[in-house]
Coordinates of C-alpha atoms in Angstrom, one line a residue:
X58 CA 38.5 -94.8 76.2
X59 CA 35.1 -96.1 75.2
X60 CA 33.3 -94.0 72.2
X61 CA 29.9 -93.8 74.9
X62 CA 32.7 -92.7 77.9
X63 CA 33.5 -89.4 75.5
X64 CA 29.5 -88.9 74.7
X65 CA 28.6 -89.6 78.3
X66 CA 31.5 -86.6 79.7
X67 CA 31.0 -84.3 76.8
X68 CA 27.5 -84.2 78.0
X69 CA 28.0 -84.1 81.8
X70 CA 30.6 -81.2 81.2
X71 CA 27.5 -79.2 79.4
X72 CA 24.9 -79.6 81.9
X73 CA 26.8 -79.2 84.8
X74 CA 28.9 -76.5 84.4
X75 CA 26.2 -74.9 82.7
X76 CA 23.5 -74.2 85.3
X77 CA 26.7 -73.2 87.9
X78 CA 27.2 -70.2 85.4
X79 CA 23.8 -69.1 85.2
X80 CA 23.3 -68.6 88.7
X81 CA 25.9 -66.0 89.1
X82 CA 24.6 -63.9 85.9
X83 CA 22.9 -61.0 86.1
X84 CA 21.5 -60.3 83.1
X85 CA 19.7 -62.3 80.4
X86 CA 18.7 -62.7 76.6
X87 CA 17.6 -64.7 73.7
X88 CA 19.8 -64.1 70.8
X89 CA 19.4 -65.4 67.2
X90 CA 22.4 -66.4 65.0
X91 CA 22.3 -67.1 61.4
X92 CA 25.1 -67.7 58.9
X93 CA 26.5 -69.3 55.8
X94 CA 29.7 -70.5 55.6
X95 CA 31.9 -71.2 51.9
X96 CA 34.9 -73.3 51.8
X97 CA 37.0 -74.0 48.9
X98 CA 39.8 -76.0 48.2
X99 CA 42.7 -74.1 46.8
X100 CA 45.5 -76.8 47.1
X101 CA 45.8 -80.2 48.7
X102 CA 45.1 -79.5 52.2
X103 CA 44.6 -75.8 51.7
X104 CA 41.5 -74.3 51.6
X105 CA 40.0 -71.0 51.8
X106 CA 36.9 -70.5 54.3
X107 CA 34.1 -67.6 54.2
X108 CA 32.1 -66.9 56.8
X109 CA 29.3 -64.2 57.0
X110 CA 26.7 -64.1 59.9
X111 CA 23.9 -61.9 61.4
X112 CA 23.5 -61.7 65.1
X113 CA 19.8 -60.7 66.6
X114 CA 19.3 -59.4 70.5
X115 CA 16.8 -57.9 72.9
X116 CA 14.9 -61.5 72.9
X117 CA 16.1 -61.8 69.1
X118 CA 14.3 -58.3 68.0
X119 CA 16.8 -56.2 66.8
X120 CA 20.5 -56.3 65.0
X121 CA 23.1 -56.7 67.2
X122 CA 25.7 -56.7 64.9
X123 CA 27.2 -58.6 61.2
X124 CA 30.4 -59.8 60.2
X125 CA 32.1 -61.4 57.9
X126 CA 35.3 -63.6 58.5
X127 CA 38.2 -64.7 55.6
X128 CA 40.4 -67.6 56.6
X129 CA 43.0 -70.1 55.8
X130 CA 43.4 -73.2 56.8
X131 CA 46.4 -75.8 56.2
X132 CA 45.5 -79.7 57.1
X133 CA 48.9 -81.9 57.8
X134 CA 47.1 -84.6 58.0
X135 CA 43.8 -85.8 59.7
X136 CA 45.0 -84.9 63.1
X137 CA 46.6 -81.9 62.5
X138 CA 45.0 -78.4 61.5
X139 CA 46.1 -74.7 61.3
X140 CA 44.6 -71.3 60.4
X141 CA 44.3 -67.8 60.3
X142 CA 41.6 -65.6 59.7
X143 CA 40.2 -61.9 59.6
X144 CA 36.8 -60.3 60.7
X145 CA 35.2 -57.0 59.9
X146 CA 32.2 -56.9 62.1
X147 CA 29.7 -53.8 63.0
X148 CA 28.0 -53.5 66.0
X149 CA 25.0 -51.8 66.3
X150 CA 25.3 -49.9 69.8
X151 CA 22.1 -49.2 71.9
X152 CA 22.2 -45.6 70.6
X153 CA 22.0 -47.3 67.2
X154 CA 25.3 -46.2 65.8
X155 CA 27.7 -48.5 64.5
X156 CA 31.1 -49.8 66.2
X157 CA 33.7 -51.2 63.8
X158 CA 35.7 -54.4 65.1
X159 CA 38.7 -56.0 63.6
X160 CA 39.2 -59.6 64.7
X161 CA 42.7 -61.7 64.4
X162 CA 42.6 -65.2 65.0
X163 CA 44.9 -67.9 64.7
X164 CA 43.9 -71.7 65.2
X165 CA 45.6 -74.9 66.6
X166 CA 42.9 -78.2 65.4
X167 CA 43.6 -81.4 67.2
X168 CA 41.4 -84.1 66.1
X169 CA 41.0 -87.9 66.5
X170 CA 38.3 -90.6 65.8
X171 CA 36.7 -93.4 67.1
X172 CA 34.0 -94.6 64.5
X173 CA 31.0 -92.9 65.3
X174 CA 32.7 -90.4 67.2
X175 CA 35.1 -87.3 66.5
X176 CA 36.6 -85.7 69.3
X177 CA 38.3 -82.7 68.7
X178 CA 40.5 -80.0 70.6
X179 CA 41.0 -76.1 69.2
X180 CA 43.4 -73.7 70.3
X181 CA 42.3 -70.0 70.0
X182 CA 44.7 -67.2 69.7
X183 CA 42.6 -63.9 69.2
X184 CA 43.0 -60.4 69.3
X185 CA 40.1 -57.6 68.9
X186 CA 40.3 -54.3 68.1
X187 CA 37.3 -52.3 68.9
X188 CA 37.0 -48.5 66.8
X189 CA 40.4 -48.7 65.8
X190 CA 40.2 -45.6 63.9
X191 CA 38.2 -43.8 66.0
X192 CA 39.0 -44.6 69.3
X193 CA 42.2 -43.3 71.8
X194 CA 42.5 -47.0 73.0
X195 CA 41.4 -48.5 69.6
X196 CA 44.8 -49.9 68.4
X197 CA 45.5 -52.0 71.6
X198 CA 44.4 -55.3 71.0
X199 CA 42.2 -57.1 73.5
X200 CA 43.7 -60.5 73.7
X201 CA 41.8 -63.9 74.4
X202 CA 42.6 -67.7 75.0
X203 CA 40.1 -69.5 73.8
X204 CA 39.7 -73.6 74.1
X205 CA 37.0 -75.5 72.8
X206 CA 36.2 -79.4 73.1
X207 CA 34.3 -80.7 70.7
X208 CA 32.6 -84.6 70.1
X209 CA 30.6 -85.2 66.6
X210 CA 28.7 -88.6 66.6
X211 CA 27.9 -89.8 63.3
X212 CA 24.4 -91.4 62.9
X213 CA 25.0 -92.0 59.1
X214 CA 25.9 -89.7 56.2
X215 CA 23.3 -87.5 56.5
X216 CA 22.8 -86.7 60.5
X217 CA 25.6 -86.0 62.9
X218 CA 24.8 -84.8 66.6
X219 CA 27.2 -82.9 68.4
X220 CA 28.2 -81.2 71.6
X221 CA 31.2 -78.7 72.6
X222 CA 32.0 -76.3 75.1
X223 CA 34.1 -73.1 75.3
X224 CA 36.5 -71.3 77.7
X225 CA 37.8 -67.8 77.5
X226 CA 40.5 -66.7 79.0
X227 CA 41.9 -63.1 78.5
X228 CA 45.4 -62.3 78.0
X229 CA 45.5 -58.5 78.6
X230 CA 47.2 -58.3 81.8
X231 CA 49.0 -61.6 81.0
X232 CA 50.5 -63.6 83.1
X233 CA 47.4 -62.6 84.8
X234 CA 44.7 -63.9 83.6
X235 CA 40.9 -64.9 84.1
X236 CA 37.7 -66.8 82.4
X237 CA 35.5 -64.4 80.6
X238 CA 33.5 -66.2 78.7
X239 CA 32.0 -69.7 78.6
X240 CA 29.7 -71.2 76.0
X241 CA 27.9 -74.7 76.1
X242 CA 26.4 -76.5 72.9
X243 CA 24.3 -78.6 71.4
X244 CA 23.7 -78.9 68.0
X245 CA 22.8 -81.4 64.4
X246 CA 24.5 -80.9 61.1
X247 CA 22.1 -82.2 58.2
X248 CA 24.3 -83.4 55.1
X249 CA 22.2 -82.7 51.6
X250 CA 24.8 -84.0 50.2
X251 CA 28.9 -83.6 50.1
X252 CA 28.8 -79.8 49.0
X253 CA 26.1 -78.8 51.1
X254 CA 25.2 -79.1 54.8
X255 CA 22.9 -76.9 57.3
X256 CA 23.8 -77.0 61.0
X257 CA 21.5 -75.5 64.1
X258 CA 22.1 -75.3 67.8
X259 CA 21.3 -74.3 70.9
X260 CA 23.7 -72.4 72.6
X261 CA 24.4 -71.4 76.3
X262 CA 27.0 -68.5 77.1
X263 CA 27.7 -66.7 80.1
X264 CA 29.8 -63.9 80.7
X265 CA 31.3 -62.4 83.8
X266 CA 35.0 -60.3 85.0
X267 CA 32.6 -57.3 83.7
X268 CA 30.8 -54.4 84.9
X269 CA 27.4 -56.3 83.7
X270 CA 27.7 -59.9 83.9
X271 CA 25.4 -62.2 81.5
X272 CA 23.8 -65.2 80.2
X273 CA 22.0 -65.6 76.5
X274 CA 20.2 -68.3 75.5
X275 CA 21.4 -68.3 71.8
X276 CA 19.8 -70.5 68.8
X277 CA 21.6 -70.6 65.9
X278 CA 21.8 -71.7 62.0
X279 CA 24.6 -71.9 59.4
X280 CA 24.2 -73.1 56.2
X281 CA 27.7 -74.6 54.8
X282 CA 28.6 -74.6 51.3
X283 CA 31.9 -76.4 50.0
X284 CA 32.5 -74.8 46.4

């Protein structure tokens, strides 16, 4: 397949599944992300990954909730990927108290290249626990699907576009199961040089199969930090 064929479908696949989503929403909002990420290299092809992020609603005006995620990852080779990780996250409900969330994930990273391009292909395995302490319910596990396609085009060493997109799919009442949750992005990672890198985006996600569906219009930054 052509590298421009990839670009031109990653793109397509964004804006027009995109706009299809937003008209079935019912509710809307502009949301702020902003995080820094540290990765270090403990062994060949292990590394350790931090990630901590704060996440702004109500047309970016007030905390929505902060986390902070501690990974693993294991590369076979440069196809190949795996990892675990666990987040602690608070959410700040509208009543302003705080909801604790325990986050499980383990990763599947397919990834091949076709100079400029990277295409790459995650499997998502995650479970959430919501109050686990606190709750009745709050030690069953929701459990989510998650697939993401990604294409990086590299300009030179310093700028490389990108585009993705994102499907949910719960696994609660598996082998039933439904979308939740789809997200659509664009984005530009700027390399300072090989230990540090900032990346922002523009992020569309929908979210329906609840009682109040949704769509937020979501700009984000991470800085990334390899240590």
């Amino acid at each position: 397949m052509k590298k421009e064929t990839v670009i031109i479908l990653i793109l397509l696949l964004f804006f027009w599944l995109g706009p299809d989503q937003v008209k079935s929403q019912n509710t809307q909002d502009f949301l702020i992300w902003s995080g820094l990420k540290l990765k270090k290299e403990i062994a060949p092809g292990t590394s350790i990954n931090i990630r901590q992020e704060i996440r702004l609603r109500n047309n970016a005006t007030e905390v929505q909730k902060g986390f902070i995620d501690v990974g693993i990852a294991y590369k076979f080779n440069k196809h190949l990927r795996i990892g675990m990780s666990y987040r602690n996250s608070q959410n700040v409900q509208r009543d302003f108290a705080f909801s604790s969330r325990h986050r499980l994930v383990t990763d599947l990273i397919l990834k091949n290249e076709w100079k400029p391009i990277e295409l790459s292909y995650r499997l998502r395995y995650q479970m959430n626990y919501k109050d686990m302490f606190s709750s009745e319910n709050g030690r069953i596990p929701q459990q989510f699907l998650r697939h993401k396609i990604q294409a990086n085009v590299e300009l030179n060493k310093q700028w490389t576009p990108y585009a993705a997109v994102e499907f949910f799919n719960t696994m609660d009442e598996f082998p039933d199961t439904k979308w939740v949750q789809q997200r659509f992005k664009l984005g530009m990672d700027y390399s300072f040089n090989k230990y540090t890198s900032i990346s922002v985006y523009y992020m569309l996600r929908t979210i329906q199969n609840i009682n109040v569906p949704a769509t937020h219009y979501i700009l984000g930054t991470s800085v990334n930090i390899i240590i």
